[in-house]
Tab-separated table of C-alpha atoms in Angstrom:
chain	number	residue	atom	x	y	z
A	1	MET	CA	145.953	107.095	87.509
A	2	GLU	CA	147.030	110.394	88.708
A	3	LYS	CA	150.789	110.995	89.958
A	4	GLY	CA	152.739	113.581	91.675
A	5	ARG	CA	156.761	113.332	91.972
A	6	ARG	CA	157.943	110.021	89.759
A	7	LYS	CA	160.110	107.664	91.433
A	8	ILE	CA	162.240	106.054	88.468
A	9	TYR	CA	162.322	102.895	90.811
A	10	TRP	CA	159.039	100.929	92.358
A	11	ALA	CA	159.082	98.374	94.580
A	12	LYS	CA	158.475	95.509	93.591
A	13	LYS	CA	156.913	93.929	97.090
A	14	LEU	CA	153.579	96.324	97.773
A	15	SER	CA	153.761	97.159	101.732
A	16	TYR	CA	150.367	95.861	102.821
A	17	GLN	CA	150.814	92.823	104.927
A	18	GLN	CA	146.802	90.710	104.539
A	19	TYR	CA	144.394	91.069	101.694
A	20	LEU	CA	141.098	90.698	103.030
A	21	GLN	CA	138.306	89.263	100.632
A	22	VAL	CA	134.771	89.956	102.360
A	23	LYS	CA	131.405	89.122	101.259
A	24	SER	CA	129.492	91.483	103.243
A	25	LEU	CA	129.139	95.018	104.002
A	26	GLU	CA	128.716	94.240	107.691
A	27	GLU	CA	132.126	92.232	107.632
A	28	ALA	CA	133.853	95.126	105.391
A	29	LEU	CA	132.578	97.753	108.550
A	30	GLN	CA	134.228	95.474	111.250
A	31	ILE	CA	137.583	95.153	109.811
A	32	LEU	CA	137.768	98.787	109.444
A	33	GLU	CA	136.798	99.377	112.923
A	34	GLU	CA	139.208	97.089	113.967
A	35	PHE	CA	142.226	98.144	111.993
A	36	ARG	CA	141.557	102.092	113.244
A	37	GLY	CA	142.312	103.371	109.680
A	38	GLU	CA	145.051	101.640	108.780
A	39	ALA	CA	143.281	99.553	106.852
A	40	LYS	CA	142.148	100.740	102.947
A	41	LEU	CA	139.232	99.588	100.784
A	42	VAL	CA	139.859	98.187	97.397
A	43	ALA	CA	138.512	97.357	94.493
A	44	GLY	CA	139.973	97.334	91.087
A	45	GLY	CA	143.007	98.601	92.321
A	46	THR	CA	143.932	100.444	89.273
A	47	ASP	CA	144.683	103.948	91.321
A	48	LEU	CA	145.159	102.434	94.582
A	49	LEU	CA	147.995	99.870	93.746
A	50	PRO	CA	150.572	102.207	91.914
A	51	GLN	CA	149.948	104.670	94.407
A	52	MET	CA	151.174	101.880	96.949
A	53	ARG	CA	154.105	101.220	94.916
A	54	GLN	CA	155.257	104.482	95.004
A	55	GLY	CA	155.382	104.877	98.629
A	56	GLU	CA	152.451	107.110	98.664
A	57	LEU	CA	150.624	105.180	100.551
A	58	ARG	CA	151.168	102.583	103.451
A	59	VAL	CA	148.356	100.895	105.190
A	60	LYS	CA	148.415	97.538	106.822
A	61	ALA	CA	145.795	95.939	104.972
A	62	LEU	CA	143.774	96.173	102.120
A	63	VAL	CA	140.075	95.529	102.063
A	64	ASP	CA	138.697	94.015	98.986
A	65	ILE	CA	134.443	94.927	98.360
A	66	THR	CA	134.673	93.446	94.488
A	67	GLY	CA	132.554	90.469	96.210
A	68	ILE	CA	129.958	92.328	97.946
A	69	PRO	CA	126.952	91.497	95.611
A	70	ARG	CA	124.832	94.709	96.697
A	71	LEU	CA	127.722	96.701	95.763
A	72	ASN	CA	127.686	95.298	92.175
A	73	GLU	CA	124.103	95.904	91.354
A	74	ILE	CA	122.783	98.594	88.575
A	75	ARG	CA	118.813	99.040	89.264
A	76	PHE	CA	116.949	101.851	88.406
A	77	GLU	CA	113.933	102.381	91.251
A	78	ASN	CA	111.621	105.469	91.828
A	79	GLY	CA	112.592	107.590	89.304
A	80	THR	CA	116.387	106.927	90.778
A	81	LEU	CA	119.416	105.111	88.993
A	82	LYS	CA	121.351	103.433	91.434
A	83	ILE	CA	124.751	102.276	91.373
A	84	GLY	CA	126.581	99.982	93.354
A	85	ALA	CA	130.390	101.190	94.032
A	86	SER	CA	131.760	98.187	92.932
A	87	VAL	CA	130.306	98.292	89.549
A	88	THR	CA	132.928	98.428	87.159
A	89	HIS	CA	133.490	100.523	83.957
A	90	SER	CA	133.176	97.728	81.782
A	91	ARG	CA	129.624	96.855	83.120
A	92	ILE	CA	128.519	100.594	83.132
A	93	ILE	CA	129.470	101.009	79.527
A	94	LYS	CA	127.145	97.835	78.936
A	95	SER	CA	124.313	99.257	80.645
A	96	LEU	CA	121.072	100.981	78.710
A	97	SER	CA	119.660	102.232	81.655
A	98	VAL	CA	123.041	104.391	82.711
A	99	LEU	CA	123.342	105.899	78.705
A	100	GLU	CA	119.604	106.559	79.009
A	101	LYS	CA	119.430	108.716	82.204
A	102	ALA	CA	123.000	109.701	82.919
A	103	ALA	CA	124.106	109.639	79.417
A	104	CYS	CA	127.376	112.175	80.349
A	105	LEU	CA	128.450	109.584	83.027
A	106	TRP	CA	128.164	106.819	80.121
A	107	GLU	CA	130.220	109.287	78.209
A	108	GLY	CA	132.884	110.101	80.861
A	109	VAL	CA	133.168	106.202	81.691
A	110	SER	CA	133.437	105.162	78.422
A	111	GLN	CA	136.776	107.668	78.530
A	112	ILE	CA	138.447	106.108	80.898
A	113	GLY	CA	141.876	104.574	80.843
A	114	SER	CA	141.827	101.700	78.619
A	115	PRO	CA	139.719	98.497	78.328
A	116	GLN	CA	142.097	96.505	80.601
A	117	ILE	CA	141.688	99.651	83.141
A	118	ARG	CA	138.019	99.651	82.806
A	119	ASN	CA	137.591	95.608	83.311
A	120	ILE	CA	138.935	95.874	86.829
A	121	GLY	CA	138.277	99.595	87.359
A	122	THR	CA	134.914	100.651	89.198
A	123	LEU	CA	132.948	104.049	89.625
A	124	GLY	CA	133.153	104.256	93.462
A	125	GLY	CA	137.196	103.723	92.941
A	126	ASN	CA	137.354	106.104	90.487
A	127	ILE	CA	134.880	108.981	92.749
A	128	CYS	CA	136.489	107.744	96.054
A	129	ASN	CA	140.276	108.703	94.592
A	130	ALA	CA	139.462	112.030	94.116
A	131	SER	CA	141.200	113.325	91.509
A	132	PRO	CA	140.192	116.424	90.385
A	133	ALA	CA	140.469	114.710	86.821
A	134	ALA	CA	138.159	111.931	87.593
A	135	ASP	CA	135.990	111.165	84.593
A	136	THR	CA	133.078	110.303	86.411
A	137	VAL	CA	132.900	113.497	88.808
A	138	PRO	CA	131.675	116.251	86.088
A	139	PRO	CA	129.218	114.277	85.467
A	140	LEU	CA	127.587	113.330	88.728
A	141	LEU	CA	127.646	116.859	89.519
A	142	VAL	CA	125.375	117.953	86.472
A	143	LEU	CA	123.269	115.271	87.261
A	144	GLU	CA	123.108	116.080	90.749
A	145	GLY	CA	123.715	112.349	91.834
A	146	SER	CA	124.760	111.644	95.211
A	147	ALA	CA	126.843	109.018	97.689
A	148	THR	CA	124.864	106.592	99.696
A	149	ILE	CA	127.803	106.323	102.740
A	150	SER	CA	127.400	103.312	105.073
A	151	SER	CA	129.385	102.892	108.946
A	152	LYS	CA	128.222	101.209	111.518
A	153	GLN	CA	126.416	103.981	112.740
A	154	GLY	CA	124.053	103.147	109.779
A	155	GLU	CA	123.826	105.097	106.419
A	156	ARG	CA	124.249	108.811	105.339
A	157	SER	CA	123.592	110.571	101.698
A	158	VAL	CA	125.847	113.121	100.800
A	159	PRO	CA	125.354	115.158	97.586
A	160	PHE	CA	128.686	115.001	95.131
A	161	ALA	CA	128.232	118.907	95.214
A	162	SER	CA	129.524	118.377	98.752
A	163	PHE	CA	131.479	114.702	98.691
A	164	PHE	CA	134.992	116.280	97.698
A	165	ASN	CA	137.602	118.340	100.139
A	166	GLY	CA	140.261	118.197	97.948
A	167	PRO	CA	142.584	116.582	95.796
A	168	GLY	CA	142.698	112.834	97.002
A	169	GLN	CA	140.502	114.135	99.617
A	170	THR	CA	136.620	113.354	100.388
A	171	VAL	CA	134.382	113.223	103.270
A	172	LEU	CA	134.804	109.986	103.889
A	173	GLY	CA	135.453	108.997	107.604
A	174	PRO	CA	137.970	105.764	108.151
A	175	CYS	CA	135.424	103.617	108.821
A	176	GLU	CA	132.904	104.420	105.640
A	177	ILE	CA	132.457	102.940	102.893
A	178	LEU	CA	130.442	104.623	99.614
A	179	LYS	CA	127.845	102.163	98.883
A	180	GLU	CA	126.171	103.260	96.431
A	181	ILE	CA	125.921	105.937	93.679
A	182	SER	CA	122.714	107.580	93.572
A	183	ILE	CA	121.754	109.776	89.789
A	184	PRO	CA	117.941	111.341	89.291
A	185	GLU	CA	116.393	110.402	86.098
A	186	PRO	CA	116.992	114.321	84.581
A	187	SER	CA	113.523	115.521	83.345
A	188	ARG	CA	112.002	115.383	80.153
A	189	TYR	CA	113.791	117.920	77.417
A	190	SER	CA	116.905	117.792	79.471
A	191	TYR	CA	119.974	116.301	77.660
A	192	THR	CA	123.597	115.505	79.323
A	193	THR	CA	127.159	115.627	77.195
A	194	TYR	CA	130.524	115.235	79.255
A	195	LEU	CA	133.517	116.166	76.704
A	196	LYS	CA	137.217	115.643	77.912
A	197	LEU	CA	140.293	117.061	76.363
A	198	GLY	CA	143.414	114.844	76.534
A	199	ARG	CA	146.584	114.906	75.059
A	200	ARG	CA	145.675	111.931	72.631
A	201	LYS	CA	142.385	109.491	73.110
A	202	GLY	CA	142.988	106.773	74.694
A	203	VAL	CA	144.935	105.906	78.185
A	204	ASP	CA	145.057	109.841	79.367
A	205	LEU	CA	143.841	112.108	81.948
A	206	GLY	CA	142.119	115.199	80.938
A	207	LEU	CA	143.244	118.510	80.715
A	208	VAL	CA	140.361	120.002	80.920
A	209	SER	CA	136.623	118.326	80.685
A	210	VAL	CA	133.059	119.586	80.735
A	211	ALA	CA	129.901	118.261	81.329
A	212	ILE	CA	126.902	119.907	81.079
A	213	LEU	CA	122.895	119.569	81.300
A	214	LEU	CA	120.345	121.709	79.519
A	215	LYS	CA	116.628	121.488	79.197
A	216	VAL	CA	114.910	123.682	76.490
A	217	ASP	CA	111.284	124.138	75.781
A	218	PRO	CA	111.025	122.911	72.690
A	219	GLU	CA	108.215	125.405	72.139
A	220	THR	CA	109.245	128.696	73.127
A	221	LYS	CA	113.343	127.787	72.851
A	222	VAL	CA	113.895	128.959	76.502
A	223	CYS	CA	116.363	127.338	78.929
A	224	HIS	CA	114.491	126.107	82.051
A	225	SER	CA	117.455	124.609	83.638
A	226	ALA	CA	121.540	124.893	82.885
A	227	ARG	CA	123.772	122.794	84.796
A	228	ILE	CA	127.684	123.276	84.109
A	229	SER	CA	130.858	121.611	85.466
A	230	LEU	CA	134.374	121.563	85.053
A	231	GLY	CA	137.140	118.901	85.513
A	232	SER	CA	141.065	119.356	86.130
A	233	VAL	CA	140.925	122.959	86.447
A	234	ALA	CA	140.071	123.435	89.928
A	235	PRO	CA	141.222	120.826	93.109
A	236	THR	CA	138.001	119.168	92.878
A	237	ALA	CA	135.685	119.419	89.800
A	238	ILE	CA	133.448	122.436	89.838
A	239	ARG	CA	129.544	123.851	89.312
A	240	ALA	CA	130.126	127.245	86.809
A	241	LYS	CA	127.039	128.600	88.502
A	242	ASN	CA	127.125	132.031	87.058
A	243	ALA	CA	127.624	130.857	83.593
A	244	GLU	CA	124.852	128.682	84.516
A	245	THR	CA	122.800	131.442	85.637
A	246	LEU	CA	122.925	132.822	82.028
A	247	PHE	CA	121.076	130.401	80.618
A	248	ILE	CA	118.472	129.959	82.739
A	249	GLY	CA	115.330	131.932	81.401
A	250	SER	CA	116.930	133.227	77.952
A	251	ARG	CA	116.881	131.523	74.387
A	252	LEU	CA	120.165	129.895	73.249
A	253	SER	CA	122.074	132.369	70.861
A	254	GLU	CA	125.185	132.705	69.647
A	255	SER	CA	126.032	135.574	71.310
A	256	LEU	CA	124.854	133.484	74.861
A	257	ILE	CA	126.820	130.733	74.238
A	258	ARG	CA	130.344	132.448	73.578
A	259	GLU	CA	129.125	135.020	77.006
A	260	ALA	CA	128.124	132.170	78.970
A	261	ALA	CA	131.518	130.184	78.013
A	262	LYS	CA	133.714	133.336	79.186
A	263	THR	CA	132.111	133.514	82.232
A	264	ALA	CA	132.984	129.573	83.281
A	265	GLN	CA	136.602	130.691	82.451
A	266	GLY	CA	136.140	133.062	84.976
A	267	GLU	CA	135.111	130.739	87.610
A	268	CYS	CA	137.746	128.279	86.889
A	269	GLN	CA	141.236	128.060	88.554
A	270	PRO	CA	143.639	126.023	86.944
A	271	ILE	CA	146.879	125.025	87.736
A	272	SER	CA	150.080	124.438	84.966
A	273	ASP	CA	151.491	120.940	85.603
A	274	LEU	CA	153.750	118.769	83.263
A	275	ARG	CA	150.385	118.056	81.397
A	276	ALA	CA	149.490	121.562	80.547
A	277	SER	CA	149.917	125.475	81.511
A	278	ALA	CA	146.732	127.059	83.339
A	279	GLN	CA	146.617	129.502	80.535
A	280	TYR	CA	145.911	126.800	78.567
A	281	ARG	CA	143.612	125.072	80.049
A	282	ARG	CA	141.657	127.885	80.631
A	283	GLU	CA	141.017	128.798	77.406
A	284	MET	CA	140.329	125.290	76.530
A	285	VAL	CA	137.157	125.823	79.148
A	286	LYS	CA	135.848	127.909	76.931
A	287	VAL	CA	135.888	126.178	74.027
A	288	LEU	CA	135.060	123.099	75.661
A	289	VAL	CA	131.602	124.791	76.907
A	290	GLU	CA	130.913	126.015	73.220
A	291	ARG	CA	131.580	122.795	72.334
A	292	ALA	CA	129.255	120.965	74.784
A	293	VAL	CA	126.320	123.355	74.416
A	294	LEU	CA	126.735	122.797	70.739
A	295	GLN	CA	126.423	119.020	70.902
A	296	PHE	CA	122.910	119.554	73.180
A	297	LEU	CA	121.930	121.284	70.246
A	298	VAL	CA	122.593	118.473	68.121
A	299	ARG	CA	121.295	115.659	70.733
A	300	SER	CA	118.391	117.546	71.731
A	301	ASP	CA	117.378	117.605	67.944
A	302	GLY	CA	115.356	120.984	69.072
A	303	GLY	CA	114.660	122.001	65.859
A	304	TYR	CA	117.701	124.542	66.004
A	305	GLY	CA	118.886	123.275	62.797
B	1	MET	CA	149.109	91.966	112.906
B	2	GLY	CA	153.313	91.053	111.740
B	3	VAL	CA	152.333	87.853	110.554
B	4	MET	CA	151.798	87.254	106.780
B	5	ALA	CA	149.872	84.319	106.639
B	6	LYS	CA	149.958	82.231	102.931
B	7	SER	CA	146.862	81.316	101.225
B	8	GLN	CA	146.482	78.652	99.200
B	9	ILE	CA	144.908	79.252	95.741
B	10	HIS	CA	143.264	76.939	93.119
B	11	MET	CA	143.148	78.665	89.876
B	12	GLU	CA	142.780	77.709	86.122
B	13	VAL	CA	145.621	78.419	84.177
B	14	ASN	CA	145.444	77.905	80.658
B	15	GLY	CA	142.972	75.125	81.052
B	16	LYS	CA	144.262	72.995	84.060
B	17	ARG	CA	144.484	73.350	87.681
B	18	VAL	CA	146.856	74.995	89.264
B	19	SER	CA	147.379	75.351	93.402
B	20	VAL	CA	149.466	77.835	94.440
B	21	GLU	CA	150.656	79.185	97.874
B	22	VAL	CA	150.458	82.953	97.700
B	23	GLU	CA	151.517	85.666	100.129
B	24	PRO	CA	148.814	88.773	100.397
B	25	GLN	CA	151.311	91.225	98.177
B	26	GLU	CA	151.941	88.344	95.462
B	27	LEU	CA	150.534	89.892	92.330
B	28	LEU	CA	149.331	87.763	89.386
B	29	VAL	CA	151.972	88.825	86.764
B	30	ASP	CA	154.394	87.480	89.025
B	31	VAL	CA	152.748	84.464	90.013
B	32	LEU	CA	152.594	83.182	86.320
B	33	ARG	CA	156.180	84.379	85.903
B	34	GLU	CA	157.668	83.018	88.681
B	35	ARG	CA	155.787	80.042	89.927
B	36	LEU	CA	154.302	78.899	87.237
B	37	GLY	CA	157.011	79.974	84.341
B	38	LEU	CA	155.247	81.420	81.969
B	39	THR	CA	157.093	84.455	81.094
B	40	GLY	CA	155.022	84.957	78.441
B	41	THR	CA	153.260	87.345	80.356
B	42	LYS	CA	155.707	90.363	80.251
B	43	VAL	CA	156.251	93.282	82.948
B	44	GLY	CA	156.543	96.308	81.939
B	45	CYS	CA	155.413	99.528	84.170
B	46	ARG	CA	154.142	97.784	87.008
B	47	GLU	CA	151.209	100.010	87.140
B	48	GLY	CA	148.558	99.292	84.328
B	49	GLU	CA	149.892	101.787	81.854
B	50	CYS	CA	151.523	99.461	79.405
B	51	GLY	CA	149.338	96.523	78.641
B	52	ALA	CA	152.511	94.040	78.479
B	53	CYS	CA	151.540	91.819	80.986
B	54	SER	CA	147.604	91.902	80.237
B	55	VAL	CA	145.726	88.010	80.682
B	56	LEU	CA	142.538	87.001	79.893
B	57	PHE	CA	140.898	86.868	83.479
B	58	ASP	CA	138.059	85.042	83.163
B	59	GLY	CA	137.388	86.241	79.388
B	60	ARG	CA	138.207	89.432	80.066
B	61	VAL	CA	141.204	91.046	79.312
B	62	VAL	CA	143.174	93.149	82.426
B	63	PRO	CA	146.287	94.086	83.279
B	64	SER	CA	148.008	91.555	85.483
B	65	CYS	CA	149.904	93.660	87.452
B	66	LEU	CA	147.191	95.019	89.493
B	67	ILE	CA	145.194	91.737	90.326
B	68	PRO	CA	146.948	90.395	93.539
B	69	ALA	CA	146.843	86.996	93.371
B	70	MET	CA	144.785	86.142	95.777
B	71	LYS	CA	141.793	87.522	93.937
B	72	THR	CA	142.589	85.102	90.940
B	73	ASP	CA	141.476	82.010	93.364
B	74	GLY	CA	138.548	79.999	91.711
B	75	ARG	CA	139.192	81.996	88.359
B	76	GLU	CA	139.917	81.300	85.153
B	77	ILE	CA	143.285	82.553	84.165
B	78	THR	CA	144.396	82.658	79.809
B	79	THR	CA	147.838	83.551	79.494
B	80	ILE	CA	149.762	83.941	75.812
B	81	GLU	CA	150.702	80.226	76.341
B	82	GLY	CA	147.328	79.208	76.772
B	83	LEU	CA	146.190	80.611	73.103
B	84	GLU	CA	147.302	77.870	70.873
B	85	GLN	CA	145.126	74.597	70.841
B	86	ASN	CA	146.778	71.458	70.325
B	87	GLY	CA	149.737	72.799	68.985
B	88	GLU	CA	147.719	74.947	66.640
B	89	LEU	CA	148.453	78.172	66.806
B	90	HIS	CA	145.526	80.860	67.077
B	91	PRO	CA	144.302	82.372	63.858
B	92	LEU	CA	145.042	85.887	65.692
B	93	GLN	CA	148.862	84.582	66.024
B	94	ARG	CA	148.994	82.970	62.395
B	95	GLU	CA	147.775	86.606	60.946
B	96	PHE	CA	150.582	88.226	63.457
B	97	LEU	CA	153.120	86.295	61.597
B	98	ASN	CA	151.986	86.250	58.209
B	99	ARG	CA	151.970	90.046	58.384
B	100	GLY	CA	154.843	90.795	60.116
B	101	ALA	CA	152.901	92.192	63.462
B	102	VAL	CA	155.956	91.591	65.803
B	103	GLN	CA	158.542	93.499	66.308
B	104	CYS	CA	160.434	93.617	69.519
B	105	GLY	CA	157.676	91.341	70.395
B	106	PHE	CA	157.228	92.658	73.905
B	107	CYS	CA	153.949	94.215	73.464
B	108	THR	CA	152.998	91.008	71.479
B	109	PRO	CA	150.944	88.779	74.234
B	110	GLY	CA	149.148	91.934	75.443
B	111	MET	CA	148.081	92.850	71.711
B	112	LEU	CA	146.864	89.260	70.991
B	113	LEU	CA	144.980	88.750	74.100
B	114	SER	CA	143.402	91.969	73.847
B	115	ALA	CA	142.324	91.201	70.273
B	116	LYS	CA	141.313	87.663	71.720
B	117	ASN	CA	139.331	89.811	73.902
B	118	LEU	CA	137.472	91.460	71.271
B	119	LEU	CA	136.698	89.236	68.693
B	120	ASP	CA	134.786	87.108	71.085
B	121	GLU	CA	132.948	89.707	72.494
B	122	ASN	CA	132.202	91.218	68.774
B	123	PRO	CA	133.772	89.545	65.813
B	124	LYS	CA	132.798	92.267	62.998
B	125	PRO	CA	134.485	94.972	65.112
B	126	THR	CA	135.155	98.588	63.480
B	127	LEU	CA	138.720	100.109	62.957
B	128	GLN	CA	137.804	102.713	65.910
B	129	GLN	CA	136.934	99.593	67.655
B	130	ILE	CA	139.882	97.798	67.062
B	131	ARG	CA	142.258	100.689	67.759
B	132	GLU	CA	140.393	101.362	71.088
B	133	ALA	CA	140.260	97.490	72.145
B	134	ILE	CA	144.063	98.042	71.875
B	135	SER	CA	144.472	101.140	73.471
B	136	GLY	CA	146.053	99.801	76.467
B	137	VAL	CA	148.760	98.417	74.975
B	138	LEU	CA	151.686	100.411	74.432
B	139	CYS	CA	154.250	99.224	71.305
B	140	ARG	CA	156.984	101.407	71.419
B	141	CYS	CA	158.057	100.178	67.933
B	142	THR	CA	155.103	101.989	66.221
B	143	GLY	CA	153.998	99.106	64.398
B	144	TYR	CA	150.050	99.357	65.271
B	145	GLN	CA	149.251	99.525	61.907
B	146	LYS	CA	150.266	95.930	60.992
B	147	ILE	CA	148.481	94.683	64.106
B	148	ILE	CA	145.321	96.247	63.238
B	149	GLN	CA	145.594	94.955	59.970
B	150	ALA	CA	146.334	91.444	61.475
B	151	ILE	CA	142.933	92.142	63.276
B	152	GLN	CA	140.787	93.075	60.607
B	153	ALA	CA	142.006	90.044	58.311
B	154	VAL	CA	141.065	87.744	61.497
B	155	SER	CA	137.255	89.292	61.813
B	156	GLU	CA	136.542	88.801	58.272
B	157	THR	CA	137.854	85.425	57.614
B	158	MET	CA	135.983	84.580	61.014
B	159	GLU	CA	132.545	85.754	59.165
B	160	GLY	CA	131.214	86.406	62.638
B	161	LYS	CA	132.038	83.203	63.994
B	162	LYS	CA	134.166	82.753	67.137
B	163	VAL	CA	137.664	82.074	66.717
């Protein structure tokens, strides 16, 4: 629930005039077309309704897409995990396939808001709200996931690496719907993790978050792939590509980990806000990247003990 | 499009079927409090952050300030008023009373319903799981400790059975 300026008084009545509950994607697309940008999609509403109450968003109609069966499925086919946009966080946490094939996403989702929020909030909603602090986005970046976007013209697929344009901004057009999130199964010997630093453990936005994916050959100990992403330290979540490069082709060592963490620090552009200063965030990027790699060592149990 | 079409919704509240005519902007919390007189559900932040308005929605705890009433058509809602059965307090309510796990009482309905949802899904929660379960409900009297102890006590007396 990202906030800009806060108003002390909240309007009791929300500004929309129609609440339309649709049963199919086609119906939703038709309504978006008819309203020409004056309708907004809603799933759990955990970000949207507070934004409307604070007057940050005014639309004529809300289109509730949680009743579309196809958007409520989690399935695994042809080596790809597919999660419907309106699957709730609570359901993701209960999904063994998400835990097995996308551990860092599972960890991110588990740390969103509170159980109450997770019971109604959805994966698609967390993504489309496009907060730089969204807990699902750094994981989706290291998993190299992509968005399936539907419109009346058909479907297109956009990797999450190019899905976000800035805080609250995505590539989605006014008549498009995020339908599904696709995540390729990570290859053997790769492990992922997501770490979030908040002011407290429950119900908080991340001050800094880090997701990593590392793949290390268990025999030679050489790192074959490395992906690192950072949340809350730039206008969108970002990949720390220079830090990643340091790992590839090298053996993990204390000095390498430290150097990579420092490099990642140089790749972010944090701001100071009411939750933390830019300087603190930058410092914590280093700490969290180091910690995430150590977590990888524990998780991969690759004989580093 | 300026017409605000009201619609008739039918829901089951605390085991009773009710029909209410609601406006599209009306939220569940307001329907419960102002139309049905169920003022046990409290209004705190209206942003889903404080948990005072928590109710069970098809058995799962949710902030009723973020649920448009139209979404509840054909669904089951349990408020704090529905926790007692045949005039008997729910074991959680009794334990909260016994241990003084209530100070000002504003968070209590949300705490109880969150605890009910937890024990329904996980009758033997760990201390950490109890803390997690009530993390979405803020108590500003700083009374968490007794609340946690009360939930633990109920979980122990249940011995894994449903309450």
